[in-house]
Short mmCIF file of C-alpha atoms in Angstrom, two decimals:
data_model
loop_
_atom_site.label_atom_id
_atom_site.label_comp_id
_atom_site.label_asym_id
_atom_site.label_seq_id
_atom_site.Cartn_x
_atom_site.Cartn_y
_atom_site.Cartn_z
CA MET A 6 -40.97 143.83 18.69
CA ALA A 7 -37.72 144.18 20.82
CA GLU A 8 -34.72 145.64 19.52
CA PRO A 9 -31.76 143.36 18.54
CA GLU A 10 -29.18 143.35 21.54
CA THR A 11 -26.48 144.77 19.52
CA GLN A 12 -28.75 148.00 19.32
CA LEU A 13 -29.49 148.61 23.02
CA LEU A 14 -25.79 149.32 24.21
CA LEU A 15 -25.06 153.18 23.86
CA GLY A 16 -21.40 153.56 25.24
CA VAL A 17 -19.05 152.77 27.68
CA GLY A 18 -16.99 154.99 29.94
CA LEU A 19 -14.08 154.88 32.62
CA ILE A 20 -13.92 157.08 35.69
CA GLU A 21 -10.81 156.89 37.95
CA LYS A 22 -10.04 158.11 41.47
CA ASP A 23 -6.09 158.83 41.78
CA THR A 24 -3.84 158.97 44.83
CA ASN A 25 -4.54 162.47 45.29
CA GLY A 26 -8.16 161.98 45.95
CA ASP A 27 -9.43 163.44 42.31
CA ALA A 28 -12.14 161.62 40.54
CA LEU A 29 -11.86 162.08 36.85
CA TRP A 30 -13.53 161.01 33.58
CA VAL A 31 -10.73 159.56 31.92
CA TRP A 32 -12.07 157.73 28.78
CA CYS A 33 -15.29 156.85 26.53
CA PHE A 34 -16.49 155.00 23.55
CA PRO A 35 -18.05 156.55 21.51
CA SER A 36 -17.76 160.41 22.69
CA THR A 37 -20.51 161.64 25.05
CA THR A 38 -22.01 164.94 25.93
CA THR A 39 -20.73 167.09 28.76
CA GLU A 40 -24.24 166.96 30.44
CA LEU A 41 -24.17 163.17 30.60
CA ARG A 42 -20.63 163.11 31.64
CA ASP A 43 -21.49 165.36 34.52
CA LEU A 44 -24.38 163.17 35.45
CA LEU A 45 -22.41 160.14 35.47
CA LEU A 46 -19.71 161.68 37.72
CA ARG A 47 -22.26 162.60 40.09
CA LYS A 48 -23.84 159.01 40.24
CA CYS A 49 -20.67 157.30 40.58
CA CYS A 50 -19.69 157.00 44.24
CA LEU A 51 -15.98 158.22 43.76
CA THR A 52 -17.33 161.95 43.82
CA ASN A 53 -19.05 161.36 47.10
CA LYS A 54 -17.80 163.20 50.28
CA ASN A 55 -18.82 160.30 52.51
CA LYS A 56 -16.58 157.85 50.57
CA LEU A 57 -19.04 155.26 50.91
CA LEU A 58 -18.32 152.57 48.23
CA HIS A 59 -21.30 151.30 46.08
CA THR A 60 -20.30 148.51 43.86
CA PHE A 61 -23.05 148.77 41.50
CA VAL A 62 -25.77 151.50 40.78
CA PHE A 63 -28.20 152.20 38.03
CA GLY A 64 -30.48 154.67 36.81
CA GLN A 65 -32.30 156.50 34.13
CA TYR A 66 -31.85 159.93 32.75
CA LYS A 67 -33.78 161.32 29.58
CA ARG A 68 -34.49 157.65 28.32
CA THR A 69 -30.89 156.66 28.81
CA TRP A 70 -30.27 154.01 31.39
CA PHE A 71 -26.71 154.07 33.08
CA TYR A 72 -25.10 151.19 35.01
CA ILE A 73 -22.13 151.85 37.20
CA THR A 74 -19.61 149.24 38.76
CA THR A 75 -17.14 150.57 40.95
CA VAL A 76 -13.91 148.71 41.84
CA GLU A 77 -11.19 149.48 44.61
CA VAL A 78 -7.59 149.01 43.34
CA GLN A 79 -5.24 146.95 45.54
CA ASP A 80 -1.59 146.43 44.60
CA SER A 81 -2.04 146.88 40.90
CA PRO A 82 1.16 146.79 38.82
CA VAL A 83 -0.73 148.43 35.98
CA LEU A 84 -2.62 151.12 37.81
CA LYS A 85 -0.12 152.30 40.48
CA LYS A 86 -1.53 155.84 40.74
CA VAL A 87 -5.43 154.73 40.91
CA THR A 88 -7.21 153.96 44.16
CA HIS A 89 -10.45 153.31 42.59
CA PHE A 90 -12.31 153.09 39.24
CA SER A 91 -15.67 152.98 37.85
CA ILE A 92 -16.98 151.38 34.70
CA VAL A 93 -20.08 153.13 33.20
CA LEU A 94 -22.27 151.64 30.77
CA THR A 95 -25.31 153.34 29.01
CA ALA A 96 -28.02 151.39 27.19
CA LYS A 97 -31.74 151.84 25.93
CA ASP A 98 -32.99 148.88 28.03
CA PHE A 99 -33.53 148.24 31.73
CA ASN A 100 -31.68 145.10 32.62
CA PRO A 101 -29.51 145.69 36.03
CA GLU A 102 -28.36 142.02 36.06
CA LYS A 103 -27.02 141.92 32.44
CA TYR A 104 -25.05 144.97 32.88
CA ALA A 105 -23.78 144.13 36.13
CA ALA A 106 -22.39 140.98 34.74
CA PHE A 107 -20.92 142.81 31.77
CA THR A 108 -19.29 145.80 33.73
CA ARG A 109 -17.72 143.12 36.39
CA ILE A 110 -15.96 141.35 33.23
CA LEU A 111 -14.80 144.97 31.94
CA SER A 112 -13.51 145.58 35.42
CA ARG A 113 -11.40 142.59 35.49
CA ILE A 114 -10.07 143.36 32.23
CA TYR A 115 -9.06 146.84 33.26
CA LEU A 116 -7.46 145.63 36.58
CA LYS A 117 -5.40 143.17 34.53
CA TYR A 118 -4.50 145.39 31.60
CA GLY A 119 -4.41 148.99 32.92
CA SER A 120 -5.73 149.95 29.45
CA PRO A 121 -9.08 150.89 27.92
CA VAL A 122 -8.07 149.29 24.58
CA LYS A 123 -8.77 145.77 25.83
CA MET A 124 -11.84 147.00 27.38
CA MET A 125 -12.94 148.37 24.13
CA GLU A 126 -12.29 144.92 22.22
CA SER A 127 -14.91 143.20 24.51
CA TYR A 128 -17.28 146.21 24.26
CA ILE A 129 -16.99 145.98 20.70
CA ALA A 130 -17.73 142.30 20.54
CA VAL A 131 -20.84 142.49 22.68
CA LEU A 132 -21.89 145.37 20.70
CA THR A 133 -21.74 143.59 17.33
CA LYS A 134 -22.15 139.97 18.06
CA GLY A 135 -23.92 140.16 21.65
CA ILE A 136 -20.96 138.09 23.22
CA CYS A 137 -17.61 138.16 24.56
CA GLN A 138 -15.59 135.13 25.54
CA ASN A 139 -12.65 135.22 27.65
CA GLU A 140 -11.48 132.07 29.87
CA GLU A 141 -9.70 134.24 32.25
CA ASN A 142 -12.00 137.09 32.81
CA GLY A 143 -15.31 135.55 32.16
CA SER A 144 -17.84 135.20 29.28
CA PHE A 145 -20.83 137.29 28.71
CA LEU A 146 -23.55 136.25 26.35
CA SER A 147 -26.35 139.13 25.94
CA LYS A 148 -29.26 136.45 25.34
CA ASP A 149 -28.66 134.94 28.66
CA PHE A 150 -30.26 138.08 30.16
CA ASP A 151 -34.05 138.21 29.38
CA ALA A 152 -36.06 141.50 30.23
CA ARG A 153 -38.91 139.69 31.85
CA LYS A 154 -36.39 138.17 34.38
CA ALA A 155 -35.40 141.83 35.02
CA TYR A 156 -38.73 142.83 35.39
CA LEU A 157 -39.51 140.02 38.02
CA ALA A 158 -36.11 140.30 39.82
CA GLY A 159 -37.36 142.02 42.73
CA SER A 160 -39.47 140.76 45.67
CA ILE A 161 -42.97 142.15 45.84
CA LYS A 162 -43.75 139.87 48.78
CA ASP A 163 -40.84 141.82 50.72
CA ILE A 164 -42.56 145.07 50.01
CA VAL A 165 -46.16 143.96 51.17
CA SER A 166 -44.65 142.58 54.44
CA GLN A 167 -43.23 146.08 55.25
CA PHE A 168 -46.27 148.19 53.99
CA GLY A 169 -49.22 145.63 54.28
CA MET A 170 -52.76 147.18 53.12
CA GLU A 171 -50.86 150.48 52.22
CA MET A 172 -49.75 148.90 49.20
CA VAL A 173 -53.06 149.57 47.69
CA ILE A 174 -51.75 153.45 47.82
CA LEU A 175 -49.03 152.43 45.74
CA TYR A 176 -50.98 150.24 43.37
CA THR A 177 -53.44 153.38 42.68
CA ALA A 178 -50.82 155.81 42.23
CA LEU A 179 -49.38 153.57 39.52
CA MET A 180 -52.52 153.17 38.11
CA LEU A 181 -53.17 156.51 37.92
CA LYS A 182 -49.64 157.38 36.57
CA LYS A 183 -49.06 159.73 39.68
CA ARG A 184 -45.58 160.93 40.77
CA ILE A 185 -44.13 158.55 43.64
CA VAL A 186 -41.02 159.85 45.57
CA VAL A 187 -39.05 157.15 47.50
CA TYR A 188 -36.72 158.22 50.13
CA HIS A 189 -33.71 156.07 52.09
CA PRO A 190 -30.23 156.97 52.83
CA ARG A 191 -29.06 153.69 51.26
CA ILE A 192 -29.18 153.64 47.62
CA GLU A 193 -29.08 149.83 47.42
CA ALA A 194 -32.36 149.69 49.37
CA ILE A 195 -33.90 152.36 47.00
CA GLN A 196 -32.99 150.58 43.91
CA GLU A 197 -34.28 147.26 45.28
CA PHE A 198 -37.56 148.63 46.36
CA THR A 199 -38.32 150.90 43.20
CA ARG A 200 -37.44 148.25 40.64
CA THR A 201 -40.22 146.22 42.03
CA LEU A 202 -42.96 148.79 41.83
CA PRO A 203 -43.80 148.68 38.14
CA ALA A 204 -44.78 145.08 38.40
CA LEU A 205 -47.78 146.18 40.30
CA VAL A 206 -49.23 147.33 36.76
CA TRP A 207 -47.67 144.29 35.05
CA HIS A 208 -50.18 144.71 32.25
CA ARG A 209 -48.03 147.59 31.06
CA GLN A 210 -44.66 146.20 31.36
CA ASP A 211 -43.42 149.61 31.52
CA TRP A 212 -40.11 150.29 33.26
CA SER A 213 -39.43 153.57 31.56
CA VAL A 214 -41.39 155.18 34.60
CA LEU A 215 -38.30 153.96 36.89
CA HIS A 216 -35.83 156.77 37.95
CA SER A 217 -34.15 154.87 40.76
CA TYR A 218 -31.20 157.15 41.36
CA VAL A 219 -31.94 161.03 41.45
CA HIS A 220 -30.00 163.83 42.91
CA LEU A 221 -31.75 167.23 43.83
CA ASN A 222 -29.86 168.68 40.85
CA ASP A 223 -31.80 171.37 38.65
CA ASP A 224 -31.01 169.29 35.27
CA GLU A 225 -32.25 165.96 36.80
CA LEU A 226 -35.16 167.47 38.30
CA GLU A 227 -36.45 169.29 35.05
CA ALA A 228 -35.96 166.09 33.12
CA LEU A 229 -38.11 164.58 35.84
CA LYS A 230 -40.84 166.80 35.64
CA THR A 231 -41.13 166.38 31.94
CA CYS A 232 -42.59 162.84 32.99
CA PRO A 233 -46.31 162.42 33.31
CA GLY A 234 -45.85 159.98 36.15
CA TYR A 235 -42.66 158.37 37.57
CA ILE A 236 -41.18 156.48 40.62
CA ALA A 237 -38.33 158.30 41.71
CA GLY A 238 -35.60 157.28 44.19
CA PHE A 239 -33.56 159.97 46.42
CA THR A 240 -30.96 159.29 49.16
CA ASP A 241 -31.25 163.25 50.18
CA PRO A 242 -33.75 163.69 53.24
CA GLU A 243 -34.19 167.28 51.60
CA VAL A 244 -36.51 165.68 48.99
CA SER A 245 -39.36 165.54 51.86
CA ASN A 246 -39.33 169.44 51.57
CA ARG A 247 -39.99 169.22 47.83
CA PRO A 248 -44.04 168.66 47.60
CA ASP A 249 -43.60 169.95 43.99
CA LEU A 250 -41.91 166.57 43.01
CA TYR A 251 -44.44 164.11 44.37
CA ASP A 252 -48.13 163.12 44.76
CA VAL A 253 -47.14 160.12 46.98
CA TYR A 254 -43.95 160.04 49.24
CA VAL A 255 -42.43 156.98 50.54
CA ASN A 256 -40.05 157.23 53.41
CA LEU A 257 -38.67 153.60 52.85
CA ALA A 258 -36.54 154.05 56.09
CA ASP A 259 -39.44 154.50 58.43
CA SER A 260 -41.81 152.57 56.42
CA GLU A 261 -44.24 155.57 56.21
CA ILE A 262 -46.42 156.42 53.04
CA THR A 263 -47.83 160.06 52.62
CA ILE A 264 -50.30 161.13 50.01
CA SER A 265 -50.06 164.89 48.83
CA PRO A 266 -53.00 167.14 49.74
CA ILE A 267 -53.32 167.80 45.80
CA VAL A 268 -54.14 164.24 45.17
CA LYS A 269 -56.10 163.34 48.19
CA GLU A 270 -59.48 163.49 46.33
CA PRO A 271 -58.65 161.11 43.44
CA MET A 272 -56.74 158.96 45.80
CA THR A 273 -59.53 158.47 48.36
CA MET A 274 -59.97 154.78 49.25
CA GLY A 275 -63.20 153.03 48.78
CA LYS A 276 -64.81 149.52 48.68
CA LEU A 277 -62.86 148.55 45.50
CA HIS A 278 -59.53 149.77 46.86
CA LYS A 279 -60.17 147.68 49.90
CA GLU A 280 -60.81 144.60 47.86
CA ILE A 281 -57.66 145.03 45.85
CA GLY A 282 -55.57 145.74 49.08
CA GLN A 283 -56.83 142.37 50.70
CA LEU A 284 -56.07 140.32 47.53
CA ILE A 285 -52.68 141.88 47.58
CA VAL A 286 -51.70 140.98 51.19
CA GLN A 287 -53.36 137.68 51.06
CA SER A 288 -51.74 136.56 47.95
CA ALA A 289 -48.05 137.96 49.19
CA GLU A 290 -48.64 136.10 52.48
CA ASP A 291 -49.45 132.87 51.06
CA PRO A 292 -45.95 130.88 51.46
CA ASP A 293 -46.46 128.62 48.72
CA LYS A 294 -46.57 131.44 46.28
CA SER A 295 -43.65 133.15 44.47
CA ASP A 296 -43.21 136.65 43.74
CA SER A 297 -44.10 135.85 40.12
CA GLN A 298 -47.25 134.37 41.08
CA VAL A 299 -48.30 137.19 43.61
CA ILE A 300 -47.72 139.69 40.37
CA LYS A 301 -49.87 137.53 38.32
CA ASP A 302 -52.60 137.50 40.82
CA ILE A 303 -52.70 141.39 40.82
CA SER A 304 -52.49 141.59 37.20
CA LEU A 305 -55.57 139.34 36.76
CA LYS A 306 -57.57 141.59 39.34
CA THR A 307 -56.59 144.61 37.55
CA LYS A 308 -57.62 143.27 34.07
CA GLU A 309 -60.90 142.05 35.68
CA ILE A 310 -61.62 145.59 36.74
CA LEU A 311 -60.19 147.05 33.48
CA ASN A 312 -62.38 144.82 31.53
CA THR A 313 -65.40 145.75 33.55
CA LEU A 314 -64.64 149.36 33.17
CA ALA A 315 -63.75 149.02 29.17
CA SER A 316 -67.47 147.76 28.68
CA PHE A 317 -68.72 151.46 29.17
CA THR A 318 -65.44 153.48 28.38
CA GLU A 319 -63.42 153.22 25.19
CA ALA A 320 -60.10 154.32 26.88
CA TYR A 321 -58.95 150.84 28.16
CA ASP A 322 -55.73 151.96 30.40
CA ASP A 323 -57.08 155.29 31.15
CA ALA A 324 -60.31 153.40 32.55
CA ALA A 325 -58.20 153.34 35.91
CA GLU A 326 -59.13 157.00 36.14
CA GLN A 327 -62.83 155.89 36.77
CA MET A 328 -61.86 153.03 38.84
CA LEU A 329 -61.26 155.67 41.62
CA LYS A 330 -64.69 157.01 41.75
CA ILE A 331 -66.28 153.54 42.32
#
């Protein structure tokens, strides 16, 4: 059973960049660890040297999801020494649309009042009642944002049009709970792509494998390595020189997928893989089918395979391991 909305939010924080160019963590509720604060400062684009503004980013660290909305301040009478600020939310659930909507409302409140107190009032309202209503700054209702909608928000059809039959490599890697690393210089491209991949194994409905924004930082990589299988997004091209981090490497910018020599044998493509690949491509290329229908087609095929294998193995989900030997 899903947790009540009010138990999903973990915290709210505020990062400001002042007229001197310094980005500082200025406020949070409740208190947070130094480790998490450093991570969120790294994720927020205000500490980037390239000065690119990313209006919204999200990711996960040790089962805590983070959502960051960043705003440029222009001619504000209440924030005279601030050029930009980021609103940070941490939560237990994956739902970018929900938290993007809420951080936008909190941003409008901060722009107007220049004080965390008013933001905290709205945060407490959502924390306790799942709703905050404000005619001027917008209303937010947690119940409007269903988890399944978040799972289906990406476009599987776009990914298939980019990778074609190679989709079966990603499908197999996910079925076998392998480590997938995705590189692209633009974080927005990574987030859109990686959030969609868990839908290929819809029978699990498990988005905890998603780590859509990872830096080549020791703490982050150590945390990642404790996960048995994952989808990890990086904007640093240096990740291609880290074969210890992946079984499958996706260079999204060049539309290339590389299989690590370590998993070459279990990832060998046979007749069944070709069949699955064709099904994925045919379904995705059908102009009458929506993304959710394509996901359903793939899911039905997966269940058919697992049911066949389950007839001679007790481990239902791990039957995928045997799938590769057919």
